[in-house]
Amino acid sequence: MASRPGTRAGLSSTTTGLGQHFSSPHKARDKQKTQTHVSIPGRNNKRQRLLKQLEDLLNPMQQAKSGTAHDPAATTNPESDTAGGDDVPSESLGIVDGPEFEVSDDYYDVLETSTPTPTVKKSSPSSLFQNWKVVIPTLVETFLSYLTRTMGKPISTPPSTMSHCMQACKTKTSVVVCLYFDHFCSIPVYSCKCASPPQVLLHHRLFPTSPSQPRVAVSVELLAFYRSLFERSCDAVNALASALNSHYIRRGFRVSGRDGKSVQDPFRRSLGHAIQWFDVLQVEVERRIESILTRCCDRISHARISASTETLGMPEYVDQQTVRMQSPGTCAPLLMQRCPACFGGSVFGRPLAGGGNIHVATDGNFHHRHRHLAGDCPTFYDPVYFISKAQVDAVG
């Protein structure tokens, strides 16, 4: 009989059938480990305790008659539990005990009851989300002012101190670690009633990582560069944090803790928060721009309609169905942007029996199902191109 090959590459090639089956060689077990008797400390007392509980479960009437006889707190003799009673012999169960360490029964009580239950603050993520939702609208004007001030100009040198007080207010000082393209530094930030810490930081081209008391801020140019990179590649927060830390170290800027040791991953969490909420700020700015453009277009269209109505005049009596069929109008701006050929018309009202004006086909996307095991988190973005579940349920 031919010997089995030691590797898959040693198999002989074949042109018919499946060939010879290859299986990995079995490694012999170490007898010194598998045949060594291990004595578990406290197993004998644990077995006696379980047998006692089993006896109480099998004889509930006897336990009720005995009253407090089985209560360990009412027993004056600590050896009375093992000296008397109708315990089931261990030999009848086929359990043989070896030499063990004697551990008291209270040892297991301590293990069962001394483990503290961790307290989870369920309201912390929701409160943080609400704080961000309140802060983001207050940063829109400051961000637009920053874009107007810096558009087409090179990046200026960061100042030694930061403030943006318009009045003679009482200031509050906080030191913030600022992350730039080529370095990071700690800068004192002076906030007051008329300028909150996030507004002061954004005025000096920095985005905070916390809504109320930020300790770390990220350069707006760095976040804008990451946003452009994300549009062309994928989400890479961990890669950016690691690359930024390596870039700082090569330039001689190293983050160390209070004990003087280097911090391995100092920017990942702060960068993640800044990237997420900077994107929310961008969405809020785009939403305001779209709303302003929509209102301007509506005013222009209403002015044209009123001018044409005054020029042509209205007849004394017009059928309501005729007005509904011939009245000009427009679709939603979002639909017109997605497909001008279908939704760019200006006359609507053709009945369904006549074919209608627009035929829309919708489809369900099962990739957007929510897993209950993942938990519920606040909604950061409103879906624009997806119909909500409440609207689908209302349609039936």
PDB file of C-alpha atoms in Angstrom, residues 109-285:
ATOM      1  CA  ASP A 109     -22.464  32.404  48.317  1.00  0.00           C
ATOM      2  CA  VAL A 110     -19.869  35.121  47.978  1.00  0.00           C
ATOM      3  CA  LEU A 111     -19.285  34.242  44.326  1.00  0.00           C
ATOM      4  CA  GLU A 112     -23.000  34.352  43.572  1.00  0.00           C
ATOM      5  CA  THR A 113     -23.930  37.539  45.415  1.00  0.00           C
ATOM      6  CA  SER A 114     -20.806  39.675  45.538  1.00  0.00           C
ATOM      7  CA  THR A 115     -20.662  40.378  41.788  1.00  0.00           C
ATOM      8  CA  PRO A 116     -21.978  43.932  41.350  1.00  0.00           C
ATOM      9  CA  THR A 117     -24.447  44.637  38.585  1.00  0.00           C
ATOM     10  CA  PRO A 118     -23.033  47.236  36.195  1.00  0.00           C
ATOM     11  CA  THR A 119     -25.136  50.339  35.874  1.00  0.00           C
ATOM     12  CA  VAL A 120     -25.662  51.478  32.297  1.00  0.00           C
ATOM     13  CA  LYS A 121     -26.586  55.078  31.625  1.00  0.00           C
ATOM     14  CA  LYS A 122     -29.181  54.669  28.909  1.00  0.00           C
ATOM     15  CA  SER A 123     -29.951  58.368  28.705  1.00  0.00           C
ATOM     16  CA  SER A 124     -26.355  59.443  28.009  1.00  0.00           C
ATOM     17  CA  PRO A 125     -26.301  58.808  24.207  1.00  0.00           C
ATOM     18  CA  SER A 126     -29.733  60.373  23.711  1.00  0.00           C
ATOM     19  CA  SER A 127     -28.848  63.456  25.764  1.00  0.00           C
ATOM     20  CA  LEU A 128     -25.587  63.855  23.837  1.00  0.00           C
ATOM     21  CA  PHE A 129     -27.504  63.551  20.574  1.00  0.00           C
ATOM     22  CA  GLN A 130     -30.014  66.211  21.673  1.00  0.00           C
ATOM     23  CA  ASN A 131     -27.193  68.541  22.715  1.00  0.00           C
ATOM     24  CA  TRP A 132     -25.623  68.200  19.267  1.00  0.00           C
ATOM     25  CA  LYS A 133     -28.997  68.841  17.615  1.00  0.00           C
ATOM     26  CA  VAL A 134     -29.292  72.087  19.576  1.00  0.00           C
ATOM     27  CA  VAL A 135     -25.723  73.219  18.833  1.00  0.00           C
ATOM     28  CA  ILE A 136     -25.631  72.488  15.061  1.00  0.00           C
ATOM     29  CA  PRO A 137     -28.174  75.212  14.024  1.00  0.00           C
ATOM     30  CA  THR A 138     -26.204  77.803  16.012  1.00  0.00           C
ATOM     31  CA  LEU A 139     -23.081  77.018  13.978  1.00  0.00           C
ATOM     32  CA  VAL A 140     -24.578  77.561  10.515  1.00  0.00           C
ATOM     33  CA  GLU A 141     -24.108  81.344  10.421  1.00  0.00           C
ATOM     34  CA  THR A 142     -20.585  81.068  11.829  1.00  0.00           C
ATOM     35  CA  PHE A 143     -19.678  78.411   9.271  1.00  0.00           C
ATOM     36  CA  LEU A 144     -21.053  80.449   6.350  1.00  0.00           C
ATOM     37  CA  SER A 145     -19.134  83.477   7.596  1.00  0.00           C
ATOM     38  CA  TYR A 146     -15.984  81.369   7.774  1.00  0.00           C
ATOM     39  CA  LEU A 147     -16.469  80.128   4.182  1.00  0.00           C
ATOM     40  CA  THR A 148     -16.991  83.678   2.927  1.00  0.00           C
ATOM     41  CA  ARG A 149     -13.915  84.922   4.780  1.00  0.00           C
ATOM     42  CA  THR A 150     -11.534  82.149   3.680  1.00  0.00           C
ATOM     43  CA  MET A 151     -12.714  81.277   0.154  1.00  0.00           C
ATOM     44  CA  GLY A 152      -9.809  81.516  -2.303  1.00  0.00           C
ATOM     45  CA  LYS A 153      -7.272  82.397   0.405  1.00  0.00           C
ATOM     46  CA  PRO A 154      -4.415  80.348   1.886  1.00  0.00           C
ATOM     47  CA  ILE A 155      -4.652  78.910   5.381  1.00  0.00           C
ATOM     48  CA  SER A 156      -3.479  81.351   8.022  1.00  0.00           C
ATOM     49  CA  THR A 157      -1.295  80.562  11.024  1.00  0.00           C
ATOM     50  CA  PRO A 158      -3.321  79.506  14.087  1.00  0.00           C
ATOM     51  CA  PRO A 159      -3.464  82.163  16.826  1.00  0.00           C
ATOM     52  CA  SER A 160      -2.024  81.763  20.306  1.00  0.00           C
ATOM     53  CA  THR A 161      -5.429  82.440  21.923  1.00  0.00           C
ATOM     54  CA  MET A 162      -8.987  82.243  20.585  1.00  0.00           C
ATOM     55  CA  SER A 163     -11.948  84.502  21.355  1.00  0.00           C
ATOM     56  CA  HIS A 164     -14.960  85.879  19.488  1.00  0.00           C
ATOM     57  CA  CYS A 165     -16.710  88.144  21.976  1.00  0.00           C
ATOM     58  CA  MET A 166     -18.781  90.950  20.417  1.00  0.00           C
ATOM     59  CA  GLN A 167     -19.468  92.648  23.747  1.00  0.00           C
ATOM     60  CA  ALA A 168     -17.719  93.164  27.063  1.00  0.00           C
ATOM     61  CA  CYS A 169     -18.835  89.826  28.514  1.00  0.00           C
ATOM     62  CA  LYS A 170     -17.344  87.821  31.319  1.00  0.00           C
ATOM     63  CA  THR A 171     -15.192  85.160  29.703  1.00  0.00           C
ATOM     64  CA  LYS A 172     -14.512  81.560  30.635  1.00  0.00           C
ATOM     65  CA  THR A 173     -11.185  79.963  29.736  1.00  0.00           C
ATOM     66  CA  SER A 174     -10.684  76.374  28.588  1.00  0.00           C
ATOM     67  CA  VAL A 175      -7.657  74.714  27.011  1.00  0.00           C
ATOM     68  CA  VAL A 176      -8.414  72.766  23.804  1.00  0.00           C
ATOM     69  CA  VAL A 177      -6.123  70.391  21.908  1.00  0.00           C
ATOM     70  CA  CYS A 178      -6.298  71.502  18.255  1.00  0.00           C
ATOM     71  CA  LEU A 179      -5.501  69.032  15.448  1.00  0.00           C
ATOM     72  CA  TYR A 180      -4.154  70.537  12.208  1.00  0.00           C
ATOM     73  CA  PHE A 181      -2.702  69.061   9.031  1.00  0.00           C
ATOM     74  CA  ASP A 182       0.926  69.137  10.118  1.00  0.00           C
ATOM     75  CA  HIS A 183       0.826  69.466  13.919  1.00  0.00           C
ATOM     76  CA  PHE A 184      -1.335  69.679  17.019  1.00  0.00           C
ATOM     77  CA  CYS A 185      -1.153  72.142  19.898  1.00  0.00           C
ATOM     78  CA  SER A 186      -3.016  73.264  23.027  1.00  0.00           C
ATOM     79  CA  ILE A 187      -4.635  76.704  22.717  1.00  0.00           C
ATOM     80  CA  PRO A 188      -6.605  78.659  25.367  1.00  0.00           C
ATOM     81  CA  VAL A 189     -10.179  79.375  24.253  1.00  0.00           C
ATOM     82  CA  TYR A 190     -12.186  82.242  25.777  1.00  0.00           C
ATOM     83  CA  SER A 191     -15.967  81.790  25.609  1.00  0.00           C
ATOM     84  CA  CYS A 192     -18.782  84.011  26.883  1.00  0.00           C
ATOM     85  CA  LYS A 193     -22.548  84.477  26.660  1.00  0.00           C
ATOM     86  CA  CYS A 194     -22.501  85.866  23.120  1.00  0.00           C
ATOM     87  CA  ALA A 195     -20.040  83.257  21.794  1.00  0.00           C
ATOM     88  CA  SER A 196     -20.139  79.644  22.940  1.00  0.00           C
ATOM     89  CA  PRO A 197     -17.008  77.437  22.804  1.00  0.00           C
ATOM     90  CA  PRO A 198     -18.133  75.674  19.575  1.00  0.00           C
ATOM     91  CA  GLN A 199     -18.776  79.042  17.901  1.00  0.00           C
ATOM     92  CA  VAL A 200     -15.383  80.392  18.967  1.00  0.00           C
ATOM     93  CA  LEU A 201     -13.626  77.283  17.650  1.00  0.00           C
ATOM     94  CA  LEU A 202     -15.504  77.314  14.343  1.00  0.00           C
ATOM     95  CA  HIS A 203     -14.699  81.014  13.891  1.00  0.00           C
ATOM     96  CA  HIS A 204     -11.019  80.028  14.079  1.00  0.00           C
ATOM     97  CA  ARG A 205     -11.446  77.142  11.542  1.00  0.00           C
ATOM     98  CA  LEU A 206     -11.780  74.366  14.124  1.00  0.00           C
ATOM     99  CA  PHE A 207     -14.691  71.994  14.677  1.00  0.00           C
ATOM    100  CA  PRO A 208     -15.361  70.759  18.238  1.00  0.00           C
ATOM    101  CA  THR A 209     -15.642  67.109  19.209  1.00  0.00           C
ATOM    102  CA  SER A 210     -18.141  67.797  22.010  1.00  0.00           C
ATOM    103  CA  PRO A 211     -21.249  70.020  21.987  1.00  0.00           C
ATOM    104  CA  SER A 212     -20.788  71.723  25.370  1.00  0.00           C
ATOM    105  CA  GLN A 213     -17.242  71.482  26.773  1.00  0.00           C
ATOM    106  CA  PRO A 214     -14.895  70.377  23.976  1.00  0.00           C
ATOM    107  CA  ARG A 215     -11.399  69.294  24.914  1.00  0.00           C
ATOM    108  CA  VAL A 216     -10.317  68.400  21.363  1.00  0.00           C
ATOM    109  CA  ALA A 217     -11.011  70.268  18.112  1.00  0.00           C
ATOM    110  CA  VAL A 218     -10.189  69.299  14.516  1.00  0.00           C
ATOM    111  CA  SER A 219      -9.236  71.582  11.655  1.00  0.00           C
ATOM    112  CA  VAL A 220     -12.120  72.319   9.287  1.00  0.00           C
ATOM    113  CA  GLU A 221      -9.780  71.972   6.306  1.00  0.00           C
ATOM    114  CA  LEU A 222      -8.781  68.508   7.499  1.00  0.00           C
ATOM    115  CA  LEU A 223     -12.430  67.485   7.881  1.00  0.00           C
ATOM    116  CA  ALA A 224     -13.284  68.927   4.458  1.00  0.00           C
ATOM    117  CA  PHE A 225     -10.408  66.977   2.926  1.00  0.00           C
ATOM    118  CA  TYR A 226     -11.655  63.781   4.572  1.00  0.00           C
ATOM    119  CA  ARG A 227     -15.188  64.454   3.290  1.00  0.00           C
ATOM    120  CA  SER A 228     -13.867  64.760  -0.266  1.00  0.00           C
ATOM    121  CA  LEU A 229     -11.825  61.590   0.247  1.00  0.00           C
ATOM    122  CA  PHE A 230     -14.904  59.784   1.565  1.00  0.00           C
ATOM    123  CA  GLU A 231     -16.903  60.743  -1.535  1.00  0.00           C
ATOM    124  CA  ARG A 232     -14.274  59.084  -3.736  1.00  0.00           C
ATOM    125  CA  SER A 233     -13.291  56.096  -1.578  1.00  0.00           C
ATOM    126  CA  CYS A 234     -14.944  54.803   1.604  1.00  0.00           C
ATOM    127  CA  ASP A 235     -15.236  55.341   5.334  1.00  0.00           C
ATOM    128  CA  ALA A 236     -11.747  55.257   6.827  1.00  0.00           C
ATOM    129  CA  VAL A 237     -11.846  56.943  10.233  1.00  0.00           C
ATOM    130  CA  ASN A 238      -9.456  54.433  11.781  1.00  0.00           C
ATOM    131  CA  ALA A 239      -7.001  54.795   8.904  1.00  0.00           C
ATOM    132  CA  LEU A 240      -7.105  58.593   9.117  1.00  0.00           C
ATOM    133  CA  ALA A 241      -6.582  58.578  12.895  1.00  0.00           C
ATOM    134  CA  SER A 242      -3.640  56.192  12.638  1.00  0.00           C
ATOM    135  CA  ALA A 243      -2.096  58.045   9.692  1.00  0.00           C
ATOM    136  CA  LEU A 244      -2.501  61.394  11.432  1.00  0.00           C
ATOM    137  CA  ASN A 245      -0.830  60.081  14.582  1.00  0.00           C
ATOM    138  CA  SER A 246       2.069  58.631  12.552  1.00  0.00           C
ATOM    139  CA  HIS A 247       2.426  61.912  10.644  1.00  0.00           C
ATOM    140  CA  TYR A 248       2.556  63.870  13.907  1.00  0.00           C
ATOM    141  CA  ILE A 249       5.178  61.526  15.392  1.00  0.00           C
ATOM    142  CA  ARG A 250       7.411  61.825  12.318  1.00  0.00           C
ATOM    143  CA  ARG A 251       7.214  65.591  12.611  1.00  0.00           C
ATOM    144  CA  GLY A 252       8.148  65.460  16.292  1.00  0.00           C
ATOM    145  CA  PHE A 253       4.688  65.840  17.880  1.00  0.00           C
ATOM    146  CA  ARG A 254       3.944  62.942  20.207  1.00  0.00           C
ATOM    147  CA  VAL A 255       0.904  62.539  22.491  1.00  0.00           C
ATOM    148  CA  SER A 256       1.750  61.317  25.982  1.00  0.00           C
ATOM    149  CA  GLY A 257      -0.329  60.627  29.073  1.00  0.00           C
ATOM    150  CA  ARG A 258       0.079  61.892  32.613  1.00  0.00           C
ATOM    151  CA  ASP A 259       2.627  59.177  33.337  1.00  0.00           C
ATOM    152  CA  GLY A 260       4.762  60.285  30.384  1.00  0.00           C
ATOM    153  CA  LYS A 261       4.080  57.197  28.248  1.00  0.00           C
ATOM    154  CA  SER A 262       3.007  57.488  24.613  1.00  0.00           C
ATOM    155  CA  VAL A 263      -0.690  57.061  23.824  1.00  0.00           C
ATOM    156  CA  GLN A 264      -1.225  54.412  21.142  1.00  0.00           C
ATOM    157  CA  ASP A 265      -4.522  55.648  19.620  1.00  0.00           C
ATOM    158  CA  PRO A 266      -5.250  59.181  20.863  1.00  0.00           C
ATOM    159  CA  PHE A 267      -7.414  60.614  18.060  1.00  0.00           C
ATOM    160  CA  ARG A 268      -9.758  57.866  16.810  1.00  0.00           C
ATOM    161  CA  ARG A 269     -12.807  58.607  18.984  1.00  0.00           C
ATOM    162  CA  SER A 270     -12.461  62.395  18.762  1.00  0.00           C
ATOM    163  CA  LEU A 271     -12.029  62.261  14.993  1.00  0.00           C
ATOM    164  CA  GLY A 272     -15.074  60.011  14.648  1.00  0.00           C
ATOM    165  CA  HIS A 273     -17.289  62.465  16.544  1.00  0.00           C
ATOM    166  CA  ALA A 274     -15.952  65.471  14.650  1.00  0.00           C
ATOM    167  CA  ILE A 275     -16.356  63.807  11.241  1.00  0.00           C
ATOM    168  CA  GLN A 276     -19.905  62.691  11.954  1.00  0.00           C
ATOM    169  CA  TRP A 277     -21.196  66.009  13.252  1.00  0.00           C
ATOM    170  CA  PHE A 278     -19.276  68.080  10.710  1.00  0.00           C
ATOM    171  CA  ASP A 279     -21.151  66.120   8.059  1.00  0.00           C
ATOM    172  CA  VAL A 280     -24.421  66.910   9.864  1.00  0.00           C
ATOM    173  CA  LEU A 281     -23.462  70.606   9.761  1.00  0.00           C
ATOM    174  CA  GLN A 282     -22.829  70.358   6.011  1.00  0.00           C
ATOM    175  CA  VAL A 283     -26.234  68.745   5.508  1.00  0.00           C
ATOM    176  CA  GLU A 284     -27.888  71.512   7.543  1.00  0.00           C
ATOM    177  CA  VAL A 285     -26.205  74.181   5.401  1.00  0.00           C
TER     178      VAL A 285
END
